[in-house]
Coordinates of C-alpha atoms in Angstrom, one line a residue:
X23 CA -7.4 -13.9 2.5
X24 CA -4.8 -13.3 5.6
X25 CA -1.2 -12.5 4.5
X26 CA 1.4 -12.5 7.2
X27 CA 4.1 -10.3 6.3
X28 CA 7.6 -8.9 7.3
X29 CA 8.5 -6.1 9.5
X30 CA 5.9 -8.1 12.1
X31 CA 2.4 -7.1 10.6
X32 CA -0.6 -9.3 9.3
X33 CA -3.0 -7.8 6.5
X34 CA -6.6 -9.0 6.6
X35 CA -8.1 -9.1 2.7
X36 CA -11.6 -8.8 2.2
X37 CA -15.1 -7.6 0.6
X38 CA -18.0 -6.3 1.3
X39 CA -21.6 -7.1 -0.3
X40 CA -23.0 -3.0 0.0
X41 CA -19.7 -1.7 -2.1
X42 CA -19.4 -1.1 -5.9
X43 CA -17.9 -4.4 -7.6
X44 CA -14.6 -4.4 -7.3
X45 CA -14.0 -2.8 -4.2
X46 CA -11.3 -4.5 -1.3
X47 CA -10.6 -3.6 2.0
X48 CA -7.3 -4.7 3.9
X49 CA -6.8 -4.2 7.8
X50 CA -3.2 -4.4 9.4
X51 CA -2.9 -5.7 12.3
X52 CA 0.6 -5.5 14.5
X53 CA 1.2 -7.2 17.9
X54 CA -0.7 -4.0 19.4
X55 CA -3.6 -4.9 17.1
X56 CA -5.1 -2.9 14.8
X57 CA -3.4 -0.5 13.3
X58 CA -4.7 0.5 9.7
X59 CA -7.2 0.0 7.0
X60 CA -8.2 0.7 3.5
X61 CA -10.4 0.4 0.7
X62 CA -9.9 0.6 -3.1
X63 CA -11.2 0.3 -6.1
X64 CA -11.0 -2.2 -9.3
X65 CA -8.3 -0.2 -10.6
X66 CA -6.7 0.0 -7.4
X67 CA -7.0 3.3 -6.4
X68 CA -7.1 4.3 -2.8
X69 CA -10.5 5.1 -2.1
X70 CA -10.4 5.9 1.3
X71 CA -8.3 5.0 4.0
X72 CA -8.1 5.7 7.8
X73 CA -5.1 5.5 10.6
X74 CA -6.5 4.0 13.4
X75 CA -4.2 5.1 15.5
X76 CA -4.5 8.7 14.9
X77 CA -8.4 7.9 14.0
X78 CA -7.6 10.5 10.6
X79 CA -9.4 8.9 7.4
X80 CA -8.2 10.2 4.1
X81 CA -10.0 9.9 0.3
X82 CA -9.9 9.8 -3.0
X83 CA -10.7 13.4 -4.7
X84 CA -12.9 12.5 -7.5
X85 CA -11.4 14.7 -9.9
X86 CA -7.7 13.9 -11.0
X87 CA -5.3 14.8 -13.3
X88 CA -4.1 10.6 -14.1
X89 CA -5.9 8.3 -11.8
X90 CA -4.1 5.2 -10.9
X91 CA -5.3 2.4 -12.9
X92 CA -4.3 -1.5 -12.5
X93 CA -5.3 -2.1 -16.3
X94 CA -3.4 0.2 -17.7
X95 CA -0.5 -0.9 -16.0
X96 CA -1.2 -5.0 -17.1
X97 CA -1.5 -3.8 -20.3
X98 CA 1.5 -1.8 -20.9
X99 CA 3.6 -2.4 -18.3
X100 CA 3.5 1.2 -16.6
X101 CA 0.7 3.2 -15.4
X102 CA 1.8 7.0 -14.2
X103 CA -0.8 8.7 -11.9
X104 CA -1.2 12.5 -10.7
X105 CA -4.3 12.6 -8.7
X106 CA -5.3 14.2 -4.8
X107 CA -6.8 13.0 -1.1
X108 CA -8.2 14.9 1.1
X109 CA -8.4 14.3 5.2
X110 CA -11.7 14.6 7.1
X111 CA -9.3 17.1 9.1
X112 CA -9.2 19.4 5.7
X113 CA -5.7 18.3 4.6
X114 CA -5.3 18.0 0.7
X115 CA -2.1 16.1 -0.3
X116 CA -1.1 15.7 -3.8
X117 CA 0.1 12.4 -5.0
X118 CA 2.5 11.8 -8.4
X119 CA 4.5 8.8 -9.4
X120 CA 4.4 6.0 -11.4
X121 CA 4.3 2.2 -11.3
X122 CA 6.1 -0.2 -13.8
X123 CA 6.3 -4.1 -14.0
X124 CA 9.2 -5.7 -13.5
X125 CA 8.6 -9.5 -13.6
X126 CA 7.1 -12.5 -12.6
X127 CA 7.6 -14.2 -9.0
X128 CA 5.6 -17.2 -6.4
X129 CA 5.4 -17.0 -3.3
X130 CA 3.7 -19.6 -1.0
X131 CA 2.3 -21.0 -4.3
X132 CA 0.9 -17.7 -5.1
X133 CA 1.8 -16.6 -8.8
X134 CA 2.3 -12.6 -8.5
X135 CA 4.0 -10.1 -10.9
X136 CA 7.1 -8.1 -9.7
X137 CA 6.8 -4.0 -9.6
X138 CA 8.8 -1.3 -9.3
X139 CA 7.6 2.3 -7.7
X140 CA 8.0 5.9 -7.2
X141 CA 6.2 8.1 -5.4
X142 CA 6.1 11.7 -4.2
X143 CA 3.3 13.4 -1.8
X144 CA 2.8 17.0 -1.6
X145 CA 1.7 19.5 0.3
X146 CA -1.6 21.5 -1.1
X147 CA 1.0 24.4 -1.1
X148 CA 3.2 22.2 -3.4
X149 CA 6.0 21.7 -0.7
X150 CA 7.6 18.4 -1.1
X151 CA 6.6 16.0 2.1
X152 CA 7.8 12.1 1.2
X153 CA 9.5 10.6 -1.7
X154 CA 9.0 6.6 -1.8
X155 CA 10.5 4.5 -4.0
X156 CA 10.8 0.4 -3.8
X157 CA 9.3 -2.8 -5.0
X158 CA 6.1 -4.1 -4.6
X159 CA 4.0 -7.3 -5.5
X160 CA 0.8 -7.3 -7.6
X161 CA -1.8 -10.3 -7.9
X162 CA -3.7 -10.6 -11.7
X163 CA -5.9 -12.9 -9.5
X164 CA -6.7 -10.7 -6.3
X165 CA -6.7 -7.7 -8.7
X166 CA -4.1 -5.8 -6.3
X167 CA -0.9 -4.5 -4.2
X168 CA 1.1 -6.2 -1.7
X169 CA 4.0 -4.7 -0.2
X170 CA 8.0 -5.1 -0.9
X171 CA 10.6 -3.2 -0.2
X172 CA 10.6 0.4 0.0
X173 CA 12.4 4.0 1.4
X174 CA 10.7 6.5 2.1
X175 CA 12.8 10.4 2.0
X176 CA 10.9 12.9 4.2
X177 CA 11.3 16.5 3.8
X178 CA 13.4 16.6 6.6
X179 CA 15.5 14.4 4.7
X180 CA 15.2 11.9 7.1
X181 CA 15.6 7.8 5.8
X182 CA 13.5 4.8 6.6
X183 CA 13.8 1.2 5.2
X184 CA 11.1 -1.2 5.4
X185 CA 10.3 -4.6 4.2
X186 CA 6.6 -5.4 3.8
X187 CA 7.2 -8.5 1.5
X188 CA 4.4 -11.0 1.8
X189 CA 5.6 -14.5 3.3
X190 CA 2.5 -16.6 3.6
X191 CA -1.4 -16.8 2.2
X192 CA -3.9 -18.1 3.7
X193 CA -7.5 -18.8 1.9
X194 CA -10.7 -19.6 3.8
X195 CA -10.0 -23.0 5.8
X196 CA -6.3 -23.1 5.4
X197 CA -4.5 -23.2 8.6
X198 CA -3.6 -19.0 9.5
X199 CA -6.8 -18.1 7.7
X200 CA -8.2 -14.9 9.9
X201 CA -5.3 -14.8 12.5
X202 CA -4.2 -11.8 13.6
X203 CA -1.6 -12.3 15.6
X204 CA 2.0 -11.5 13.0
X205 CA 4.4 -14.1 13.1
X206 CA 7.6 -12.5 10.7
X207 CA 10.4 -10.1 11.9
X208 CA 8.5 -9.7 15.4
X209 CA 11.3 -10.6 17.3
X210 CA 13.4 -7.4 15.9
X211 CA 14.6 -4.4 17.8
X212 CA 13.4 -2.1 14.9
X213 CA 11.6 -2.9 11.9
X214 CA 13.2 -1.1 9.1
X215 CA 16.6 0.5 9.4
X216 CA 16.3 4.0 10.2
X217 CA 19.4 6.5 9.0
X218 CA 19.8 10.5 9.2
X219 CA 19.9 12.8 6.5
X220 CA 20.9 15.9 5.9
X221 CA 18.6 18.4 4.1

């Protein structure tokens, strides 16, 4: 599946035979090209994911204290997580937060259910580095995330604004299907609204 989003980016969707069941990738893709990709699991958690820009992967530590889990969240409407990744640089971040569902929503005939999130990533020193917090999209079909709204709070206390909402699917021979080439926000000075903060 391609999904052209805003703030000018196009997410690639896909499988691959050798994984476990379940697994997805997604690649991003901005006017420069490719910029980012990821795989997770079933229960959506991120298994491994790598900054192509920087070339730094990051994954899942198999041990956690609340994995993230997608079924837990359909069920009951929330599904809290406390769980760690570690960088093939040696950097261990801690992840905590929660996600909870909000409602039902289509876009581009795509039936998805509304989320809210919060999210805060720690040093392995337990210093505070980002607090996220927004609105996302998930598909009961696809079996995971798409982006929304969301700021992001770094320890700095620096703001950023972004809108990742998806605007357009596009399934194997539908027009759009494997572009990537963004056509939403691209046109923008800045995507996402950058204020200062005071710490």
């Amino acid at each position: 599946m391609t999904v052209q989003q805003r703030s000018c980016t196009v997410a690639q969707h896909f499988t691959c035979a050798t994984d476990a069941p379940g697994d997805q990738w997604v690649a991003y893709f901005t006017r420069e090209g490719l910029v980012y990709q990821s795989r997770i699991d079933a229960e959506t958690r991120w298994m491994e994911s790598t900054d192509t820009v920087s070339g730094i992967t990051d994954r899942l530590e198999p041990d956690a204290a609340d994995h993230a889990s997608l079924r837990t969240l359909m069920a009951s409407g929330r599904d809290d997580f406390d769980f760690w990744t570690v960088s093939d640089s040696g950097e261990r971040l801690r992840h905590v937060g929660h996600d909870e569902l909000t409602g039902h929503t289509t876009i581009d005939g795509v039936a998805l259910d509304t989320t809210r999130f919060e999210l805060e990533t720690f040093s392995a020193e337990g210093d505070l580095l980002i607090r996220r917090t927004g609105t996302q999209f998930v598909s009961r079909e696809t079996g995971r995330f798409y982006g929304g709204l969301e700021t992001a709070t770094d320890w700095s206390g620096e703001v950023s604004e972004t809108n990742d909402t998806p605007v357009t699917f596009a399934r194997p021979g539908e027009a759009g299907f494997g572009s990537t080439d963004p056509q939403f926000d691209c046109d923008m000075q800045m995507v996402g609204r950058i204020t200062g903060g005071g710490a």
